[in-house]
């Protein structure tokens, strides 16, 4: 009987942890939570032109495993955009990526990139943008497929704070925090 009580207690504790993480924590955020806030995030205005990004990547232990700086160039043609990214990591490695975005009239959008599995989907809501997608890491990083949720928060001065969590089988394996801001004219 004691073993059964222990199992039930452990199950209840695990369910409570799951509930907190899914409903209260990072994954508990919903676009409607931010719908009334401001300033309003407009992809075509705030994620456009030449931008600078810098940030850190945390590993599963919560320690910083990588730091980076990046240059972005986002060009819109109507409701479609190409966001070219050039990353420089603290290891000396570089990475070039391109996102293809397509905005719909209802504020939702799709996102594609060469390393995505399928298509990403996102939504603008108040001062936020949320994007969900599956990414396949390169072979030198294990080739794993991870589920990603990106939240971008627009600050009053126009800086974008990006927080992304990467999960495998529901467990967080990495987190990225970065700032994105317009480059100052030279």
Coordinates of N, CA and C in Angstrom, one line a residue:
X1 N 0.8 -1.2 0.0 CA 0.0 0.0 0.0 C 0.9 1.3 0.0
X2 N 2.0 1.2 0.7 CA 2.9 2.4 0.7 C 3.5 2.7 -0.7
X3 N 3.8 1.6 -1.4 CA 4.3 1.8 -2.8 C 3.3 2.4 -3.7
X4 N 2.0 2.0 -3.5 CA 1.0 2.6 -4.3 C 0.8 4.1 -4.0
X5 N 0.8 4.4 -2.7 CA 0.7 5.8 -2.3 C 1.9 6.7 -2.9
X6 N 3.1 6.1 -2.9 CA 4.3 6.8 -3.4 C 4.1 7.0 -4.9
X7 N 3.6 6.0 -5.6 CA 3.4 6.1 -7.1 C 2.3 7.2 -7.4
X8 N 1.2 7.2 -6.6 CA 0.2 8.2 -6.8 C 0.7 9.6 -6.5
X9 N 1.5 9.7 -5.4 CA 2.1 11.0 -5.1 C 3.0 11.5 -6.1
X10 N 3.9 10.6 -6.6 CA 4.8 11.0 -7.7 C 4.1 11.4 -8.9
X11 N 3.0 10.7 -9.3 CA 2.2 11.0 -10.5 C 1.6 12.4 -10.3
X12 N 1.0 12.7 -9.2 CA 0.4 14.0 -8.9 C 1.4 15.1 -9.0
X13 N 2.6 14.9 -8.4 CA 3.7 15.9 -8.5 C 4.1 16.1 -9.9
X14 N 4.3 15.1 -10.7 CA 4.6 15.2 -12.1 C 3.6 16.0 -12.9
X15 N 2.3 15.7 -12.7 CA 1.2 16.4 -13.4 C 1.2 17.8 -13.0
X16 N 1.5 18.1 -11.7 CA 1.5 19.5 -11.3 C 2.7 20.3 -12.0
X17 N 3.8 19.7 -12.1 CA 4.9 20.3 -12.8 C 4.6 20.5 -14.3
X18 N 4.0 19.5 -14.9 CA 3.6 19.6 -16.3 C 2.6 20.8 -16.5
X19 N 1.6 20.8 -15.6 CA 0.5 21.9 -15.6 C 1.2 23.3 -15.5
X20 N 2.1 23.4 -14.6 CA 2.7 24.8 -14.4 C 3.5 25.1 -15.6
X21 N 4.3 24.2 -16.2 CA 5.1 24.5 -17.4 C 4.2 24.8 -18.6
X22 N 3.1 24.1 -18.7 CA 2.2 24.3 -19.9 C 1.3 25.4 -19.8
X23 N 0.8 25.7 -18.6 CA -0.2 26.7 -18.4 C 0.3 28.0 -17.9
X24 N 1.3 28.0 -17.1 CA 1.8 29.2 -16.4 C 3.1 29.7 -16.9
X25 N 4.0 28.8 -17.3 CA 5.3 29.2 -17.8 C 5.4 29.7 -19.2
X26 N 6.6 29.6 -19.8 CA 6.8 30.1 -21.2 C 5.8 29.5 -22.2
X27 N 5.6 28.2 -22.1 CA 4.6 27.6 -23.1 C 3.2 28.0 -22.8
X28 N 2.9 28.5 -21.6 CA 1.5 28.9 -21.3 C 1.1 30.2 -21.9
X29 N 2.0 31.0 -22.5 CA 1.7 32.2 -23.2 C 0.8 32.0 -24.4
X30 N -0.1 32.9 -24.6 CA -1.0 32.8 -25.8 C -1.0 34.2 -26.4
X31 N -1.1 34.3 -27.7 CA -1.2 35.6 -28.4 C -2.3 36.5 -27.8
X32 N -3.4 35.9 -27.4 CA -4.5 36.7 -26.9 C -4.1 37.4 -25.5
X33 N -3.2 36.9 -24.8 CA -2.7 37.5 -23.6 C -2.1 38.9 -23.8
X34 N -1.7 39.2 -25.1 CA -1.0 40.4 -25.4 C -1.8 41.3 -26.3
X35 N -3.0 40.8 -26.7 CA -3.8 41.5 -27.8 C -4.1 43.0 -27.5
X36 N -4.3 43.3 -26.2 CA -4.6 44.7 -25.9 C -3.4 45.6 -25.6
X37 N -2.2 45.0 -25.6 CA -1.0 45.8 -25.3 C -0.5 46.6 -26.4
X38 N 0.4 47.5 -26.2 CA 1.0 48.3 -27.2 C 2.5 48.5 -26.9
X39 N 3.3 49.0 -27.8 CA 2.9 49.4 -29.1 C 2.6 48.1 -30.0
X40 N 1.8 48.3 -31.0 CA 1.5 47.1 -31.9 C 2.7 46.7 -32.7
X41 N 3.0 45.4 -32.7 CA 4.1 44.9 -33.5 C 3.5 44.7 -34.9
X42 N 4.2 45.3 -35.9 CA 3.8 45.2 -37.3 C 5.1 44.6 -38.0
X43 N 5.0 43.4 -38.4 CA 6.1 42.7 -39.0 C 6.7 43.6 -40.2
X44 N 5.9 44.2 -41.0 CA 6.4 44.9 -42.2 C 7.1 46.2 -41.8
X45 N 6.8 46.7 -40.6 CA 7.4 47.9 -40.2 C 8.6 47.7 -39.2
X46 N 8.4 46.8 -38.2 CA 9.4 46.6 -37.2 C 10.4 45.6 -37.5
X47 N 10.1 44.6 -38.4 CA 11.0 43.6 -38.8 C 11.3 43.8 -40.3
X48 N 12.0 45.0 -40.6 CA 12.2 45.4 -42.0 C 13.5 46.1 -42.1
X49 N 14.2 46.0 -43.2 CA 15.4 46.7 -43.4 C 16.6 46.0 -42.8
X50 N 17.7 46.8 -42.6 CA 18.9 46.3 -42.0 C 18.8 46.4 -40.4
X51 N 19.1 45.2 -39.8 CA 19.0 45.2 -38.4 C 20.2 44.5 -37.8
X52 N 20.5 44.7 -36.5 CA 21.6 44.1 -35.8 C 20.9 43.2 -34.7
X53 N 21.5 42.1 -34.5 CA 21.0 41.2 -33.4 C 22.2 40.6 -32.6
X54 N 22.0 40.6 -31.3 CA 23.0 39.9 -30.5 C 22.3 39.1 -29.4
X55 N 22.9 38.0 -29.0 CA 22.2 37.2 -28.0 C 23.1 36.1 -27.5
X56 N 22.4 35.3 -26.7 CA 23.0 34.1 -26.0 C 22.2 32.9 -26.2
X57 N 22.8 31.7 -26.2 CA 22.1 30.4 -26.2 C 22.4 29.7 -24.9
X58 N 21.4 29.3 -24.2 CA 21.6 28.5 -23.0 C 21.4 27.0 -23.3
X59 N 22.2 26.2 -22.7 CA 22.1 24.7 -22.8 C 21.0 24.2 -21.9
X60 N 20.9 22.9 -21.8 CA 19.9 22.3 -21.0 C 20.1 22.5 -19.5
X61 N 21.4 22.8 -19.1 CA 21.6 23.0 -17.7 C 21.3 24.5 -17.3
X62 N 21.0 25.3 -18.2 CA 20.7 26.7 -17.9 C 21.9 27.6 -18.1
X63 N 23.1 27.1 -18.4 CA 24.3 27.9 -18.6 C 24.4 28.3 -20.0
X64 N 25.1 29.4 -20.2 CA 25.3 29.9 -21.5 C 26.3 29.0 -22.2
X65 N 25.9 28.5 -23.4 CA 26.8 27.7 -24.2 C 27.3 28.4 -25.5
X66 N 26.7 29.5 -25.8 CA 27.1 30.2 -27.0 C 26.6 31.6 -27.0
X67 N 27.5 32.5 -27.5 CA 27.1 33.9 -27.7 C 27.2 34.3 -29.2
X68 N 26.4 35.2 -29.6 CA 26.5 35.5 -31.1 C 26.1 37.0 -31.3
X69 N 26.5 37.4 -32.5 CA 26.0 38.7 -33.1 C 25.6 38.4 -34.5
X70 N 24.7 39.1 -35.0 CA 24.2 38.8 -36.4 C 23.8 40.1 -37.1
X71 N 23.9 40.1 -38.4 CA 23.3 41.1 -39.2 C 22.2 40.6 -40.0
X72 N 21.0 41.3 -40.0 CA 19.8 40.8 -40.7 C 19.5 41.9 -41.8
X73 N 19.0 41.4 -42.9 CA 18.4 42.3 -43.9 C 17.1 41.7 -44.3
X74 N 16.0 42.5 -44.0 CA 14.7 42.0 -44.3 C 14.1 42.9 -45.4
X75 N 13.7 42.2 -46.5 CA 13.1 43.0 -47.6 C 11.7 42.4 -47.9
X76 N 10.8 43.3 -47.8 CA 9.4 43.0 -48.0 C 9.0 43.4 -49.4
X77 N 8.2 42.5 -50.1 CA 7.6 42.8 -51.4 C 6.1 42.4 -51.2
X78 N 5.4 43.5 -50.9 CA 4.0 43.2 -50.5 C 3.9 42.4 -49.2
X79 N 3.2 41.3 -49.3 CA 3.0 40.5 -48.1 C 4.1 39.4 -47.9
X80 N 5.1 39.4 -48.8 CA 6.2 38.4 -48.7 C 7.5 39.1 -48.4
X81 N 8.3 38.4 -47.6 CA 9.6 38.9 -47.2 C 10.7 37.8 -47.2
X82 N 11.9 38.3 -47.5 CA 13.1 37.4 -47.3 C 13.9 38.1 -46.2
X83 N 14.2 37.3 -45.1 CA 15.0 37.8 -44.1 C 16.3 37.0 -44.1
X84 N 17.3 37.7 -44.6 CA 18.7 37.1 -44.7 C 19.4 37.4 -43.4
X85 N 20.0 36.3 -42.8 CA 20.7 36.4 -41.6 C 22.2 36.0 -41.7
X86 N 23.1 36.7 -41.1 CA 24.5 36.3 -41.1 C 25.0 36.4 -39.6
X87 N 25.2 35.2 -39.0 CA 25.6 35.0 -37.6 C 27.1 34.9 -37.5
X88 N 27.6 35.5 -36.4 CA 29.0 35.3 -36.0 C 29.0 34.8 -34.5
X89 N 29.5 33.6 -34.3 CA 29.4 33.0 -32.9 C 30.7 33.2 -32.2
X90 N 30.7 33.1 -30.9 CA 31.9 33.3 -30.1 C 33.0 32.3 -30.4
X91 N 32.6 31.2 -31.0 CA 33.5 30.1 -31.3 C 34.3 30.4 -32.6
X92 N 33.9 31.5 -33.3 CA 34.6 31.9 -34.5 C 33.8 31.4 -35.8
X93 N 32.8 30.5 -35.5 CA 32.0 30.0 -36.6 C 31.0 31.1 -37.1
X94 N 30.6 30.9 -38.4 CA 29.6 31.8 -39.0 C 28.5 30.9 -39.5
X95 N 27.4 31.5 -39.7 CA 26.2 30.8 -40.3 C 25.4 31.8 -41.1
X96 N 25.0 31.4 -42.2 CA 24.0 32.2 -43.1 C 22.7 31.5 -43.2
X97 N 21.6 32.2 -43.0 CA 20.3 31.6 -43.1 C 19.4 32.6 -43.9
X98 N 18.3 32.1 -44.4 CA 17.3 32.9 -45.0 C 15.9 32.4 -44.6
X99 N 15.1 33.3 -44.1 CA 13.7 33.0 -43.8 C 12.9 33.6 -44.9
X100 N 11.8 32.9 -45.3 CA 10.8 33.3 -46.3 C 9.5 33.5 -45.5
X101 N 9.1 34.7 -45.4 CA 7.9 35.0 -44.6 C 6.7 35.4 -45.6
X102 N 5.5 35.0 -45.2 CA 4.3 35.4 -46.0 C 3.2 35.8 -45.0
X103 N 2.9 37.0 -45.0 CA 1.9 37.6 -44.1 C 0.5 37.5 -44.7
X104 N -0.5 37.1 -43.8 CA -1.9 37.0 -44.2 C -2.6 38.2 -43.7
X105 N -3.8 38.5 -44.2 CA -4.5 39.7 -43.7 C -4.9 39.7 -42.3
X106 N -5.1 38.5 -41.7 CA -5.5 38.4 -40.3 C -4.4 38.5 -39.3
X107 N -3.2 38.8 -39.7 CA -2.1 39.0 -38.8 C -1.3 37.7 -38.6
X108 N -1.8 36.6 -39.2 CA -1.0 35.4 -39.1 C 0.0 35.4 -40.3
X109 N 1.0 34.5 -40.1 CA 2.0 34.4 -41.2 C 2.6 33.0 -41.2
X110 N 3.2 32.7 -42.3 CA 4.0 31.4 -42.5 C 5.4 31.8 -42.6
X111 N 6.3 30.8 -42.2 CA 7.7 31.0 -42.3 C 8.4 29.7 -42.8
X112 N 9.3 29.9 -43.7 CA 10.1 28.7 -44.2 C 11.5 29.1 -44.3
X113 N 12.3 28.0 -44.1 CA 13.8 28.1 -44.1 C 14.3 26.8 -44.5
X114 N 15.5 26.7 -45.0 CA 16.1 25.4 -45.5 C 16.2 24.4 -44.4
X115 N 16.4 24.8 -43.1 CA 16.5 23.8 -42.1 C 15.2 23.5 -41.3
X116 N 14.1 24.0 -41.8 CA 12.8 23.7 -41.2 C 12.3 22.4 -41.7
X117 N 11.6 21.7 -40.8 CA 10.8 20.5 -41.2 C 9.3 21.0 -41.4
X118 N 8.8 21.1 -42.6 CA 7.5 21.6 -42.8 C 7.6 23.1 -42.8
X119 N 6.5 23.7 -42.4 CA 6.3 25.2 -42.5 C 6.1 25.7 -41.1
X120 N 6.7 26.8 -40.7 CA 6.4 27.5 -39.4 C 5.2 28.3 -39.5
X121 N 4.5 28.5 -38.4 CA 3.3 29.3 -38.4 C 3.4 30.3 -37.2
X122 N 3.0 31.6 -37.5 CA 3.1 32.6 -36.5 C 1.9 33.5 -36.5
X123 N 1.8 34.4 -35.5 CA 0.8 35.4 -35.4 C 1.3 36.6 -34.7
X124 N 0.9 37.8 -35.2 CA 1.1 39.1 -34.5 C 0.0 39.3 -33.6
X125 N 0.3 39.8 -32.4 CA -0.8 40.1 -31.4 C -0.3 41.2 -30.4
X126 N -0.9 42.4 -30.5 CA -0.4 43.5 -29.7 C 1.1 43.7 -29.9
X127 N 1.9 43.8 -28.9 CA 3.3 44.1 -29.0 C 4.1 42.8 -29.2
X128 N 3.5 41.7 -29.6 CA 4.2 40.5 -29.7 C 4.0 39.8 -31.0
X129 N 5.0 38.9 -31.3 CA 4.9 37.9 -32.4 C 5.2 36.6 -31.8
X130 N 4.5 35.6 -32.2 CA 4.8 34.2 -31.8 C 4.9 33.4 -33.0
X131 N 6.0 32.6 -33.1 CA 6.3 31.7 -34.2 C 6.6 30.3 -33.7
X132 N 6.0 29.3 -34.3 CA 6.3 27.9 -33.9 C 6.7 27.2 -35.1
X133 N 7.7 26.3 -35.0 CA 8.3 25.5 -36.1 C 9.1 24.4 -35.6
X134 N 9.5 23.5 -36.5 CA 10.4 22.4 -36.2 C 11.6 22.6 -37.0
X135 N 12.8 22.4 -36.4 CA 14.0 22.7 -37.0 C 14.9 21.4 -37.0
X136 N 15.6 21.2 -38.0 CA 16.6 20.1 -38.1 C 18.0 20.6 -37.9
X137 N 18.7 20.2 -36.8 CA 20.0 20.7 -36.6 C 21.0 20.1 -37.6
X138 N 22.1 20.8 -37.9 CA 23.0 20.2 -38.8 C 23.7 18.9 -38.2
X139 N 24.3 18.1 -39.1 CA 24.9 16.8 -38.6 C 25.9 17.1 -37.5
X140 N 26.7 18.1 -37.6 CA 27.8 18.4 -36.6 C 27.2 18.8 -35.2
X141 N 25.9 19.1 -35.2 CA 25.2 19.4 -34.0 C 24.2 18.3 -33.6
X142 N 24.4 17.1 -34.2 CA 23.6 15.9 -33.9 C 22.5 15.6 -34.8
X143 N 22.1 16.5 -35.7 CA 21.1 16.3 -36.6 C 19.7 16.1 -36.0
X144 N 19.5 16.5 -34.8 CA 18.2 16.3 -34.1 C 17.2 17.2 -34.7
X145 N 15.9 16.8 -34.6 CA 14.8 17.6 -34.9 C 14.2 18.2 -33.6
X146 N 14.1 19.5 -33.5 CA 13.6 20.1 -32.3 C 12.3 20.9 -32.6
X147 N 11.4 21.0 -31.6 CA 10.3 21.8 -31.7 C 10.7 23.2 -31.1
X148 N 10.3 24.3 -31.8 CA 10.8 25.6 -31.4 C 9.6 26.5 -31.2
X149 N 9.6 27.3 -30.2 CA 8.6 28.4 -30.0 C 9.4 29.7 -29.8
X150 N 9.2 30.6 -30.7 CA 9.8 32.0 -30.6 C 8.8 33.0 -30.2
X151 N 9.1 33.8 -29.2 CA 8.3 34.9 -28.8 C 9.1 36.1 -29.0
X152 N 8.6 37.1 -29.8 CA 9.3 38.4 -30.0 C 8.4 39.5 -29.3
X153 N 9.0 40.3 -28.5 CA 8.3 41.3 -27.8 C 8.9 42.7 -28.2
X154 N 8.0 43.6 -28.7 CA 8.4 44.9 -29.1 C 8.4 45.9 -27.9
X155 N 9.6 46.5 -27.7 CA 9.7 47.5 -26.6 C 9.2 48.9 -27.2
X156 N 8.9 49.8 -26.2 CA 8.5 51.1 -26.7 C 9.5 51.9 -27.6
X157 N 10.8 51.6 -27.5 CA 11.7 52.3 -28.3 C 12.0 51.6 -29.7
X158 N 11.3 50.4 -29.9 CA 11.4 49.7 -31.2 C 12.4 48.6 -31.2
X159 N 13.1 48.3 -30.1 CA 13.9 47.1 -29.9 C 13.0 45.9 -29.8
X160 N 13.4 44.8 -30.4 CA 12.7 43.6 -30.3 C 13.5 42.6 -29.4
X161 N 12.8 42.1 -28.4 CA 13.5 41.1 -27.5 C 12.9 39.7 -28.0
X162 N 13.8 38.8 -28.3 CA 13.4 37.5 -28.8 C 13.8 36.5 -27.7
X163 N 12.8 35.6 -27.4 CA 13.1 34.5 -26.5 C 12.5 33.2 -27.2
X164 N 13.4 32.3 -27.3 CA 13.0 31.0 -28.0 C 13.4 29.8 -27.2
X165 N 12.5 28.9 -27.2 CA 12.8 27.6 -26.5 C 12.8 26.5 -27.5
X166 N 13.8 25.6 -27.3 CA 14.0 24.4 -28.2 C 13.7 23.2 -27.4
X167 N 12.8 22.3 -27.9 CA 12.4 21.1 -27.1 C 12.6 19.9 -28.0
X168 N 12.9 18.8 -27.3 CA 13.0 17.5 -27.9 C 12.1 16.6 -26.9
X169 N 11.2 15.9 -27.5 CA 10.2 15.1 -26.8 C 9.6 15.8 -25.6
X170 N 9.4 17.1 -25.8 CA 8.7 17.9 -24.8 C 9.7 18.5 -23.7
X171 N 10.9 18.1 -23.7 CA 11.9 18.6 -22.7 C 12.7 19.7 -23.3
X172 N 12.9 20.8 -22.6 CA 13.6 21.9 -23.0 C 15.1 21.5 -23.1
X173 N 15.7 21.7 -24.3 CA 17.1 21.4 -24.5 C 18.0 22.6 -24.7
X174 N 17.4 23.7 -25.0 CA 18.1 25.0 -25.3 C 17.1 26.1 -25.2
X175 N 17.7 27.3 -24.9 CA 16.9 28.5 -25.0 C 17.8 29.6 -25.5
X176 N 17.2 30.5 -26.3 CA 17.9 31.6 -26.9 C 17.2 32.9 -26.4
X177 N 18.0 33.9 -26.1 CA 17.5 35.2 -25.8 C 18.4 36.2 -26.6
X178 N 17.7 37.1 -27.3 CA 18.4 38.0 -28.2 C 17.7 39.3 -28.3
X179 N 18.4 40.4 -28.7 CA 17.8 41.6 -29.0 C 18.0 41.9 -30.5
X180 N 17.0 42.5 -31.1 CA 17.1 42.9 -32.5 C 16.7 44.4 -32.6
X181 N 17.6 45.2 -33.3 CA 17.3 46.6 -33.4 C 17.8 47.1 -34.8
X182 N 17.2 48.1 -35.2 CA 17.6 48.7 -36.5 C 19.0 49.2 -36.4
X183 N 19.7 49.1 -37.6 CA 21.0 49.6 -37.6 C 20.9 51.1 -37.8
X184 N 21.8 51.8 -37.1 CA 21.9 53.3 -37.3 C 22.5 53.6 -38.6
X185 N 21.9 54.6 -39.3 CA 22.5 55.0 -40.6 C 24.0 55.5 -40.4
X186 N 24.8 55.1 -41.3 CA 26.3 55.4 -41.2 C 26.5 56.9 -41.5

